[in-house]
PDB file of C-alpha atoms in Angstrom:
ATOM      1  CA  UNK A   1     -24.078  67.800-110.803  1.00 58.00           C
ATOM      2  CA  UNK A   2     -26.033  64.521-110.751  1.00 71.00           C
ATOM      3  CA  UNK A   3     -27.223  64.794-107.154  1.00 75.00           C
ATOM      4  CA  UNK A   4     -28.348  68.367-107.796  1.00 88.00           C
ATOM      5  CA  UNK A   5     -30.672  67.033-110.487  1.00 94.00           C
ATOM      6  CA  UNK A   6     -32.187  64.186-108.506  1.00 96.00           C
ATOM      7  CA  UNK A   7     -33.855  65.996-105.612  1.00 96.00           C
ATOM      8  CA  UNK A   8     -35.676  68.755-107.568  1.00 97.00           C
ATOM      9  CA  UNK A   9     -36.877  66.408-110.317  1.00 98.00           C
ATOM     10  CA  UNK A  10     -38.180  63.818-107.863  1.00 98.00           C
ATOM     11  CA  UNK A  11     -39.830  66.527-105.747  1.00 98.00           C
ATOM     12  CA  UNK A  12     -41.483  67.903-108.873  1.00 98.00           C
ATOM     13  CA  UNK A  13     -42.681  64.401-109.757  1.00 98.00           C
ATOM     14  CA  UNK A  14     -44.134  63.906-106.270  1.00 97.00           C
ATOM     15  CA  UNK A  15     -46.189  67.056-106.774  1.00 98.00           C
ATOM     16  CA  UNK A  16     -47.137  66.827-110.445  1.00 97.00           C
ATOM     17  CA  UNK A  17     -47.126  63.177-111.582  1.00 97.00           C
ATOM     18  CA  UNK A  18     -50.237  62.113-113.431  1.00 97.00           C
ATOM     19  CA  UNK A  19     -52.479  59.561-111.735  1.00 97.00           C
ATOM     20  CA  UNK A  20     -52.203  56.795-114.310  1.00 98.00           C
ATOM     21  CA  UNK A  21     -53.609  53.289-113.730  1.00 98.00           C
ATOM     22  CA  UNK A  22     -50.294  51.504-114.354  1.00 98.00           C
ATOM     23  CA  UNK A  23     -48.688  53.586-111.598  1.00 97.00           C
ATOM     24  CA  UNK A  24     -51.132  52.371-108.965  1.00 96.00           C
ATOM     25  CA  UNK A  25     -50.147  49.420-106.770  1.00 94.00           C
ATOM     26  CA  UNK A  26     -53.151  47.443-108.014  1.00 95.00           C
ATOM     27  CA  UNK A  27     -51.680  47.365-111.539  1.00 97.00           C
ATOM     28  CA  UNK A  28     -48.966  44.931-110.511  1.00 97.00           C
ATOM     29  CA  UNK A  29     -46.074  43.898-112.764  1.00 98.00           C
ATOM     30  CA  UNK A  30     -48.379  42.623-115.517  1.00 98.00           C
ATOM     31  CA  UNK A  31     -50.213  45.949-115.658  1.00 98.00           C
ATOM     32  CA  UNK A  32     -46.874  47.746-115.898  1.00 98.00           C
ATOM     33  CA  UNK A  33     -45.727  45.446-118.699  1.00 98.00           C
ATOM     34  CA  UNK A  34     -48.942  45.909-120.676  1.00 98.00           C
ATOM     35  CA  UNK A  35     -48.649  49.690-120.358  1.00 98.00           C
ATOM     36  CA  UNK A  36     -45.052  49.654-121.568  1.00 97.00           C
ATOM     37  CA  UNK A  37     -45.970  47.730-124.705  1.00 97.00           C
ATOM     38  CA  UNK A  38     -48.924  50.021-125.423  1.00 97.00           C
ATOM     39  CA  UNK A  39     -47.151  53.310-124.741  1.00 96.00           C
ATOM     40  CA  UNK A  40     -44.394  52.736-127.299  1.00 92.00           C
ATOM     41  CA  UNK A  41     -44.956  55.463-129.923  1.00 88.00           C
ATOM     42  CA  UNK A  42     -48.533  55.981-128.709  1.00 92.00           C
ATOM     43  CA  UNK A  43     -49.811  58.837-126.486  1.00 93.00           C
ATOM     44  CA  UNK A  44     -51.343  58.179-123.077  1.00 96.00           C
ATOM     45  CA  UNK A  45     -54.771  59.497-124.117  1.00 95.00           C
ATOM     46  CA  UNK A  46     -55.121  56.784-126.769  1.00 96.00           C
ATOM     47  CA  UNK A  47     -53.717  54.031-124.572  1.00 97.00           C
ATOM     48  CA  UNK A  48     -55.940  54.547-121.520  1.00 97.00           C
ATOM     49  CA  UNK A  49     -59.251  53.074-122.808  1.00 96.00           C
ATOM     50  CA  UNK A  50     -57.558  50.108-124.515  1.00 97.00           C
ATOM     51  CA  UNK A  51     -55.427  49.436-121.434  1.00 98.00           C
ATOM     52  CA  UNK A  52     -58.469  49.349-119.146  1.00 97.00           C
ATOM     53  CA  UNK A  53     -60.326  46.979-121.466  1.00 97.00           C
ATOM     54  CA  UNK A  54     -57.265  44.751-121.876  1.00 97.00           C
ATOM     55  CA  UNK A  55     -56.679  44.343-118.122  1.00 97.00           C
ATOM     56  CA  UNK A  56     -60.368  43.733-117.472  1.00 97.00           C
ATOM     57  CA  UNK A  57     -60.340  40.928-120.035  1.00 98.00           C
ATOM     58  CA  UNK A  58     -56.869  39.539-119.320  1.00 98.00           C
ATOM     59  CA  UNK A  59     -55.907  40.428-115.733  1.00 98.00           C
ATOM     60  CA  UNK A  60     -53.017  37.926-115.726  1.00 98.00           C
ATOM     61  CA  UNK A  61     -50.564  36.731-118.384  1.00 98.00           C
ATOM     62  CA  UNK A  62     -52.113  33.229-118.321  1.00 98.00           C
ATOM     63  CA  UNK A  63     -55.504  34.690-119.277  1.00 98.00           C
ATOM     64  CA  UNK A  64     -54.031  36.178-122.446  1.00 98.00           C
ATOM     65  CA  UNK A  65     -51.868  33.126-123.161  1.00 98.00           C
ATOM     66  CA  UNK A  66     -54.998  30.953-123.427  1.00 97.00           C
ATOM     67  CA  UNK A  67     -56.358  33.093-126.254  1.00 97.00           C
ATOM     68  CA  UNK A  68     -55.432  32.938-129.936  1.00 96.00           C
ATOM     69  CA  UNK A  69     -52.892  35.615-130.895  1.00 97.00           C
ATOM     70  CA  UNK A  70     -55.464  37.068-133.255  1.00 96.00           C
ATOM     71  CA  UNK A  71     -57.605  38.035-130.260  1.00 97.00           C
ATOM     72  CA  UNK A  72     -54.733  40.168-128.979  1.00 97.00           C
ATOM     73  CA  UNK A  73     -54.560  41.871-132.378  1.00 96.00           C
ATOM     74  CA  UNK A  74     -58.334  42.403-132.315  1.00 96.00           C
ATOM     75  CA  UNK A  75     -58.267  43.904-128.826  1.00 97.00           C
ATOM     76  CA  UNK A  76     -55.353  46.149-129.770  1.00 96.00           C
ATOM     77  CA  UNK A  77     -57.825  48.207-131.758  1.00 92.00           C
ATOM     78  CA  UNK A  78     -56.398  51.282-133.428  1.00 89.00           C
ATOM     79  CA  UNK A  79     -53.362  51.781-131.191  1.00 92.00           C
ATOM     80  CA  UNK A  80     -51.111  51.281-134.193  1.00 89.00           C
ATOM     81  CA  UNK A  81     -47.982  49.165-134.652  1.00 92.00           C
ATOM     82  CA  UNK A  82     -50.051  45.995-134.055  1.00 95.00           C
ATOM     83  CA  UNK A  83     -47.010  43.719-134.008  1.00 95.00           C
ATOM     84  CA  UNK A  84     -46.745  44.891-130.403  1.00 96.00           C
ATOM     85  CA  UNK A  85     -49.944  42.924-129.692  1.00 97.00           C
ATOM     86  CA  UNK A  86     -48.391  39.733-131.050  1.00 97.00           C
ATOM     87  CA  UNK A  87     -45.221  40.337-129.037  1.00 97.00           C
ATOM     88  CA  UNK A  88     -47.196  40.925-125.867  1.00 98.00           C
ATOM     89  CA  UNK A  89     -49.138  37.723-126.483  1.00 98.00           C
ATOM     90  CA  UNK A  90     -45.863  35.861-127.029  1.00 97.00           C
ATOM     91  CA  UNK A  91     -44.475  37.291-123.786  1.00 98.00           C
ATOM     92  CA  UNK A  92     -47.625  36.196-121.926  1.00 98.00           C
ATOM     93  CA  UNK A  93     -47.225  32.650-123.244  1.00 98.00           C
ATOM     94  CA  UNK A  94     -43.570  32.554-122.196  1.00 98.00           C
ATOM     95  CA  UNK A  95     -44.355  33.977-118.733  1.00 98.00           C
ATOM     96  CA  UNK A  96     -47.008  31.309-118.268  1.00 98.00           C
ATOM     97  CA  UNK A  97     -44.765  28.468-119.440  1.00 98.00           C
ATOM     98  CA  UNK A  98     -41.464  29.535-117.858  1.00 97.00           C
ATOM     99  CA  UNK A  99     -42.431  31.527-114.774  1.00 98.00           C
ATOM    100  CA  UNK A 100     -45.687  30.056-113.517  1.00 97.00           C
ATOM    101  CA  UNK A 101     -47.710  32.990-114.818  1.00 97.00           C
ATOM    102  CA  UNK A 102     -45.855  35.673-112.823  1.00 98.00           C
ATOM    103  CA  UNK A 103     -43.908  38.428-114.576  1.00 98.00           C
ATOM    104  CA  UNK A 104     -40.272  37.779-113.568  1.00 98.00           C
ATOM    105  CA  UNK A 105     -38.438  40.403-111.529  1.00 98.00           C
ATOM    106  CA  UNK A 106     -34.981  39.457-112.782  1.00 97.00           C
ATOM    107  CA  UNK A 107     -33.777  41.800-115.519  1.00 97.00           C
ATOM    108  CA  UNK A 108     -32.106  38.985-117.460  1.00 97.00           C
ATOM    109  CA  UNK A 109     -35.240  36.857-117.380  1.00 98.00           C
ATOM    110  CA  UNK A 110     -37.307  39.800-118.570  1.00 98.00           C
ATOM    111  CA  UNK A 111     -34.872  40.404-121.409  1.00 97.00           C
ATOM    112  CA  UNK A 112     -35.127  36.748-122.415  1.00 97.00           C
ATOM    113  CA  UNK A 113     -38.898  36.997-122.976  1.00 97.00           C
ATOM    114  CA  UNK A 114     -39.963  37.231-126.636  1.00 93.00           C
ATOM    115  CA  UNK A 115     -40.695  40.735-127.840  1.00 91.00           C
ATOM    116  CA  UNK A 116     -38.934  42.453-124.929  1.00 96.00           C
ATOM    117  CA  UNK A 117     -35.891  44.616-125.569  1.00 95.00           C
ATOM    118  CA  UNK A 118     -33.531  46.527-123.312  1.00 95.00           C
ATOM    119  CA  UNK A 119     -35.902  49.438-122.711  1.00 95.00           C
ATOM    120  CA  UNK A 120     -38.954  47.339-121.757  1.00 97.00           C
ATOM    121  CA  UNK A 121     -36.943  45.015-119.528  1.00 98.00           C
ATOM    122  CA  UNK A 122     -35.437  47.972-117.671  1.00 97.00           C
ATOM    123  CA  UNK A 123     -38.803  49.752-117.424  1.00 98.00           C
ATOM    124  CA  UNK A 124     -40.626  46.731-115.965  1.00 98.00           C
ATOM    125  CA  UNK A 125     -37.799  45.971-113.527  1.00 98.00           C
ATOM    126  CA  UNK A 126     -37.722  49.605-112.422  1.00 98.00           C
ATOM    127  CA  UNK A 127     -41.407  50.585-112.388  1.00 98.00           C
ATOM    128  CA  UNK A 128     -42.867  47.249-111.262  1.00 98.00           C
ATOM    129  CA  UNK A 129     -40.131  46.052-108.918  1.00 98.00           C
ATOM    130  CA  UNK A 130     -38.370  49.266-107.837  1.00 97.00           C
ATOM    131  CA  UNK A 131     -34.981  48.191-109.150  1.00 98.00           C
ATOM    132  CA  UNK A 132     -32.042  50.348-110.215  1.00 98.00           C
ATOM    133  CA  UNK A 133     -31.880  50.484-114.011  1.00 97.00           C
ATOM    134  CA  UNK A 134     -31.332  53.174-116.626  1.00 96.00           C
ATOM    135  CA  UNK A 135     -34.687  53.563-118.395  1.00 97.00           C
ATOM    136  CA  UNK A 136     -34.121  55.429-121.652  1.00 96.00           C
ATOM    137  CA  UNK A 137     -37.174  56.379-123.658  1.00 95.00           C
ATOM    138  CA  UNK A 138     -37.504  59.368-125.993  1.00 94.00           C
ATOM    139  CA  UNK A 139     -38.620  61.688-123.201  1.00 96.00           C
ATOM    140  CA  UNK A 140     -35.732  60.788-120.887  1.00 97.00           C
ATOM    141  CA  UNK A 141     -33.203  61.058-123.707  1.00 97.00           C
ATOM    142  CA  UNK A 142     -34.452  64.576-124.502  1.00 97.00           C
ATOM    143  CA  UNK A 143     -34.237  65.688-120.853  1.00 98.00           C
ATOM    144  CA  UNK A 144     -30.672  64.391-120.567  1.00 97.00           C
ATOM    145  CA  UNK A 145     -29.678  65.905-123.928  1.00 97.00           C
ATOM    146  CA  UNK A 146     -30.822  69.346-122.833  1.00 97.00           C
ATOM    147  CA  UNK A 147     -30.035  69.374-119.141  1.00 97.00           C
ATOM    148  CA  UNK A 148     -26.600  67.727-119.338  1.00 96.00           C
ATOM    149  CA  UNK A 149     -25.330  67.641-122.936  1.00 95.00           C
ATOM    150  CA  UNK A 150     -26.618  71.126-123.786  1.00 96.00           C
ATOM    151  CA  UNK A 151     -28.242  70.215-127.107  1.00 96.00           C
ATOM    152  CA  UNK A 152     -31.854  70.582-128.172  1.00 96.00           C
ATOM    153  CA  UNK A 153     -32.480  66.986-129.234  1.00 95.00           C
ATOM    154  CA  UNK A 154     -30.806  63.612-128.727  1.00 94.00           C
ATOM    155  CA  UNK A 155     -29.524  61.597-131.708  1.00 92.00           C
ATOM    156  CA  UNK A 156     -32.082  59.763-133.829  1.00 89.00           C
ATOM    157  CA  UNK A 157     -30.967  56.427-132.391  1.00 90.00           C
ATOM    158  CA  UNK A 158     -29.814  55.768-128.830  1.00 93.00           C
ATOM    159  CA  UNK A 159     -26.013  55.845-128.590  1.00 95.00           C
ATOM    160  CA  UNK A 160     -23.512  54.195-126.254  1.00 95.00           C
ATOM    161  CA  UNK A 161     -22.691  57.660-124.882  1.00 96.00           C
ATOM    162  CA  UNK A 162     -26.335  58.184-123.927  1.00 96.00           C
ATOM    163  CA  UNK A 163     -26.477  54.837-122.152  1.00 96.00           C
ATOM    164  CA  UNK A 164     -23.273  55.659-120.300  1.00 96.00           C
ATOM    165  CA  UNK A 165     -24.634  59.065-119.242  1.00 96.00           C
ATOM    166  CA  UNK A 166     -27.910  57.484-118.079  1.00 96.00           C
ATOM    167  CA  UNK A 167     -25.985  55.038-115.894  1.00 96.00           C
ATOM    168  CA  UNK A 168     -23.848  57.859-114.483  1.00 96.00           C
ATOM    169  CA  UNK A 169     -26.986  59.827-113.601  1.00 96.00           C
ATOM    170  CA  UNK A 170     -28.610  56.936-111.725  1.00 97.00           C
ATOM    171  CA  UNK A 171     -28.903  57.485-107.957  1.00 96.00           C
ATOM    172  CA  UNK A 172     -27.062  54.840-105.960  1.00 96.00           C
ATOM    173  CA  UNK A 173     -30.051  53.989-103.771  1.00 96.00           C
ATOM    174  CA  UNK A 174     -32.297  51.479-105.522  1.00 96.00           C
ATOM    175  CA  UNK A 175     -35.685  52.966-104.626  1.00 95.00           C
ATOM    176  CA  UNK A 176     -34.471  56.506-105.388  1.00 97.00           C
ATOM    177  CA  UNK A 177     -33.157  55.300-108.750  1.00 97.00           C
ATOM    178  CA  UNK A 178     -36.554  53.823-109.622  1.00 97.00           C
ATOM    179  CA  UNK A 179     -38.246  57.083-108.623  1.00 98.00           C
ATOM    180  CA  UNK A 180     -35.718  59.069-110.678  1.00 98.00           C
ATOM    181  CA  UNK A 181     -36.444  56.913-113.738  1.00 98.00           C
ATOM    182  CA  UNK A 182     -40.165  57.641-113.528  1.00 98.00           C
ATOM    183  CA  UNK A 183     -39.654  61.315-112.651  1.00 98.00           C
ATOM    184  CA  UNK A 184     -37.245  62.127-115.494  1.00 98.00           C
ATOM    185  CA  UNK A 185     -39.611  60.405-117.940  1.00 97.00           C
ATOM    186  CA  UNK A 186     -42.589  62.412-116.702  1.00 98.00           C
ATOM    187  CA  UNK A 187     -40.599  65.643-116.886  1.00 98.00           C
ATOM    188  CA  UNK A 188     -39.907  64.980-120.550  1.00 97.00           C
ATOM    189  CA  UNK A 189     -43.536  64.100-121.227  1.00 96.00           C
ATOM    190  CA  UNK A 190     -45.093  67.123-119.512  1.00 97.00           C
ATOM    191  CA  UNK A 191     -42.527  69.946-119.364  1.00 98.00           C
ATOM    192  CA  UNK A 192     -39.378  69.343-121.422  1.00 98.00           C
ATOM    193  CA  UNK A 193     -41.383  68.437-124.512  1.00 96.00           C
ATOM    194  CA  UNK A 194     -40.155  68.252-128.091  1.00 93.00           C
ATOM    195  CA  UNK A 195     -41.957  71.499-128.929  1.00 90.00           C
ATOM    196  CA  UNK A 196     -42.888  74.438-126.702  1.00 89.00           C
ATOM    197  CA  UNK A 197     -40.755  73.352-123.764  1.00 95.00           C
ATOM    198  CA  UNK A 198     -41.991  74.813-120.466  1.00 96.00           C
ATOM    199  CA  UNK A 199     -38.737  76.065-118.967  1.00 97.00           C
ATOM    200  CA  UNK A 200     -40.633  78.349-116.595  1.00 97.00           C
ATOM    201  CA  UNK A 201     -42.165  75.221-115.004  1.00 97.00           C
ATOM    202  CA  UNK A 202     -39.011  73.107-115.031  1.00 98.00           C
ATOM    203  CA  UNK A 203     -37.483  72.272-111.643  1.00 98.00           C
ATOM    204  CA  UNK A 204     -33.956  72.156-113.093  1.00 97.00           C
ATOM    205  CA  UNK A 205     -34.125  75.119-115.495  1.00 97.00           C
ATOM    206  CA  UNK A 206     -31.442  76.964-113.534  1.00 96.00           C
ATOM    207  CA  UNK A 207     -29.029  74.074-114.149  1.00 95.00           C
ATOM    208  CA  UNK A 208     -30.033  73.182-117.714  1.00 97.00           C
ATOM    209  CA  UNK A 209     -26.993  73.312-119.981  1.00 96.00           C
ATOM    210  CA  UNK A 210     -29.079  73.928-123.096  1.00 97.00           C
ATOM    211  CA  UNK A 211     -30.986  76.847-121.571  1.00 97.00           C
ATOM    212  CA  UNK A 212     -27.806  78.338-120.123  1.00 96.00           C
ATOM    213  CA  UNK A 213     -26.212  78.162-123.580  1.00 96.00           C
ATOM    214  CA  UNK A 214     -29.052  80.233-125.027  1.00 96.00           C
ATOM    215  CA  UNK A 215     -31.028  77.311-126.436  1.00 96.00           C
ATOM    216  CA  UNK A 216     -28.955  76.752-129.594  1.00 95.00           C
ATOM    217  CA  UNK A 217     -30.849  75.279-132.530  1.00 92.00           C
ATOM    218  CA  UNK A 218     -30.504  71.594-133.322  1.00 88.00           C
ATOM    219  CA  UNK A 219     -27.322  71.110-135.362  1.00 83.00           C
ATOM    220  CA  UNK A 220     -27.414  67.341-135.903  1.00 78.00           C
ATOM    221  CA  UNK A 221     -28.980  65.246-138.679  1.00 77.00           C
ATOM    222  CA  UNK A 222     -32.578  66.140-139.575  1.00 76.00           C
ATOM    223  CA  UNK A 223     -35.048  64.670-137.131  1.00 71.00           C
ATOM    224  CA  UNK A 224     -37.245  61.933-138.524  1.00 70.00           C
ATOM    225  CA  UNK A 225     -40.798  63.047-139.030  1.00 64.00           C
ATOM    226  CA  UNK A 226     -43.669  60.581-138.778  1.00 65.00           C
ATOM    227  CA  UNK A 227     -45.987  60.520-141.752  1.00 76.00           C
ATOM    228  CA  UNK A 228     -49.084  58.388-141.984  1.00 76.00           C
ATOM    229  CA  UNK A 229     -51.468  59.473-144.760  1.00 79.00           C
ATOM    230  CA  UNK A 230     -50.924  57.467-147.906  1.00 83.00           C
ATOM    231  CA  UNK A 231     -48.301  55.175-146.404  1.00 88.00           C
ATOM    232  CA  UNK A 232     -48.247  51.390-146.312  1.00 91.00           C
ATOM    233  CA  UNK A 233     -48.831  51.733-142.579  1.00 91.00           C
ATOM    234  CA  UNK A 234     -52.171  53.433-143.241  1.00 93.00           C
ATOM    235  CA  UNK A 235     -53.165  50.713-145.708  1.00 95.00           C
ATOM    236  CA  UNK A 236     -52.166  47.990-143.247  1.00 95.00           C
ATOM    237  CA  UNK A 237     -54.340  49.688-140.623  1.00 94.00           C
ATOM    238  CA  UNK A 238     -57.344  49.742-142.935  1.00 95.00           C
ATOM    239  CA  UNK A 239     -56.922  46.076-143.847  1.00 96.00           C
ATOM    240  CA  UNK A 240     -56.572  45.059-140.204  1.00 96.00           C
ATOM    241  CA  UNK A 241     -59.661  47.075-139.269  1.00 95.00           C
ATOM    242  CA  UNK A 242     -61.774  44.921-141.594  1.00 96.00           C
ATOM    243  CA  UNK A 243     -60.373  41.717-140.081  1.00 96.00           C
ATOM    244  CA  UNK A 244     -60.764  42.926-136.481  1.00 94.00           C
ATOM    245  CA  UNK A 245     -64.431  43.674-137.016  1.00 93.00           C
ATOM    246  CA  UNK A 246     -65.121  40.309-138.676  1.00 94.00           C
ATOM    247  CA  UNK A 247     -65.527  37.120-136.669  1.00 88.00           C
ATOM    248  CA  UNK A 248     -65.434  34.863-139.704  1.00 94.00           C
ATOM    249  CA  UNK A 249     -62.826  34.703-142.489  1.00 96.00           C
ATOM    250  CA  UNK A 250     -62.922  37.646-144.880  1.00 96.00           C
ATOM    251  CA  UNK A 251     -62.857  37.314-148.692  1.00 96.00           C
ATOM    252  CA  UNK A 252     -60.262  39.138-150.760  1.00 94.00           C
ATOM    253  CA  UNK A 253     -62.977  41.342-152.288  1.00 94.00           C
ATOM    254  CA  UNK A 254     -63.786  42.847-148.882  1.00 95.00           C
ATOM    255  CA  UNK A 255     -60.141  43.784-148.403  1.00 96.00           C
ATOM    256  CA  UNK A 256     -59.858  45.171-151.923  1.00 94.00           C
ATOM    257  CA  UNK A 257     -62.507  47.777-151.114  1.00 95.00           C
ATOM    258  CA  UNK A 258     -60.458  49.527-148.420  1.00 93.00           C
ATOM    259  CA  UNK A 259     -57.743  50.958-150.673  1.00 94.00           C
ATOM    260  CA  UNK A 260     -57.839  52.102-154.269  1.00 91.00           C
ATOM    261  CA  UNK A 261     -54.266  51.331-155.341  1.00 94.00           C
ATOM    262  CA  UNK A 262     -53.872  47.590-155.981  1.00 94.00           C
ATOM    263  CA  UNK A 263     -50.068  47.329-155.885  1.00 96.00           C
ATOM    264  CA  UNK A 264     -49.754  49.141-152.559  1.00 96.00           C
ATOM    265  CA  UNK A 265     -52.720  47.214-151.157  1.00 95.00           C
ATOM    266  CA  UNK A 266     -51.173  43.871-152.132  1.00 95.00           C
ATOM    267  CA  UNK A 267     -47.820  44.918-150.671  1.00 96.00           C
ATOM    268  CA  UNK A 268     -49.469  45.910-147.388  1.00 95.00           C
ATOM    269  CA  UNK A 269     -51.408  42.643-147.199  1.00 96.00           C
ATOM    270  CA  UNK A 270     -48.277  40.609-147.966  1.00 96.00           C
ATOM    271  CA  UNK A 271     -46.492  42.475-145.179  1.00 96.00           C
ATOM    272  CA  UNK A 272     -49.267  41.676-142.700  1.00 96.00           C
ATOM    273  CA  UNK A 273     -49.071  37.997-143.620  1.00 96.00           C
ATOM    274  CA  UNK A 274     -45.265  37.995-143.331  1.00 96.00           C
ATOM    275  CA  UNK A 275     -45.507  39.636-139.892  1.00 95.00           C
ATOM    276  CA  UNK A 276     -47.925  36.981-138.672  1.00 96.00           C
ATOM    277  CA  UNK A 277     -50.746  39.474-138.206  1.00 96.00           C
ATOM    278  CA  UNK A 278     -52.956  37.961-140.913  1.00 96.00           C
ATOM    279  CA  UNK A 279     -53.478  34.313-141.796  1.00 96.00           C
ATOM    280  CA  UNK A 280     -54.324  33.396-145.414  1.00 96.00           C
ATOM    281  CA  UNK A 281     -56.764  30.530-145.940  1.00 95.00           C
ATOM    282  CA  UNK A 282     -57.841  28.421-148.912  1.00 95.00           C
ATOM    283  CA  UNK A 283     -60.291  30.063-151.280  1.00 93.00           C
ATOM    284  CA  UNK A 284     -58.793  33.553-151.018  1.00 93.00           C
ATOM    285  CA  UNK A 285     -59.991  34.102-147.451  1.00 96.00           C
ATOM    286  CA  UNK A 286     -58.105  35.870-144.648  1.00 97.00           C
ATOM    287  CA  UNK A 287     -58.423  35.980-140.857  1.00 96.00           C
ATOM    288  CA  UNK A 288     -56.559  37.072-137.764  1.00 96.00           C
ATOM    289  CA  UNK A 289     -54.049  34.407-136.617  1.00 96.00           C
ATOM    290  CA  UNK A 290     -55.266  31.495-134.519  1.00 91.00           C
ATOM    291  CA  UNK A 291     -51.943  30.034-133.540  1.00 77.00           C
TER     292      UNK A 291
END
């Protein structure tokens, strides 16, 4: 079963993969790492302009490490989940201090970097260095759930069974495994999508357990929807926008103007301070973090 999946999916990828800057040889391991941080929960279309600007400004980890962490938050713009910017800055500092400014190729060393979890370590090792690792993002999990497990959606959180299946599906050859990781991810992003799946364009539709079972409706726990309007996350974004655009400390009054509800606004600001994204100063002033 597994080998019958590999060849058609990789062939499809060879023909249909998007030409993305982090897939080009010039991107290097640092470009791959930056893309992986930015693409978490953020679509490619929003990442592309920020990615290009980021790599033009900080082409190597040491270039970013020299900057204040607040500059990473500023450059992150409106990508959302700005703690990723702080984590990427922290990883750049660690790469500079521990690895001479070169992104390590060893999976364990990648995993030991601050802000890098199992997925990112596996993705960088696979996509940047062509190694054999199971790379499980939402798109890959959905492809495996449908093609092999025969269900419409994977569980809300990655399970041990999913990790075991991903390892079982890995091709033995290292370079083929790395290609398979990228190909299965792209298939989930472009064809086997969460809604309006394109089975007529899928290279493994004839083998897909979910399609062969008649596409049964999702029977598991309700899938988590992502809301934004009116949430603390929206308020945090508005507060950060004021600080990103300012190059001097901002008074409380300027932050108060961005959201009408004082309790929620204070809670959001407290959360930003606790997360290290905002630095309070004497006199009721706030700025992006300097250190």
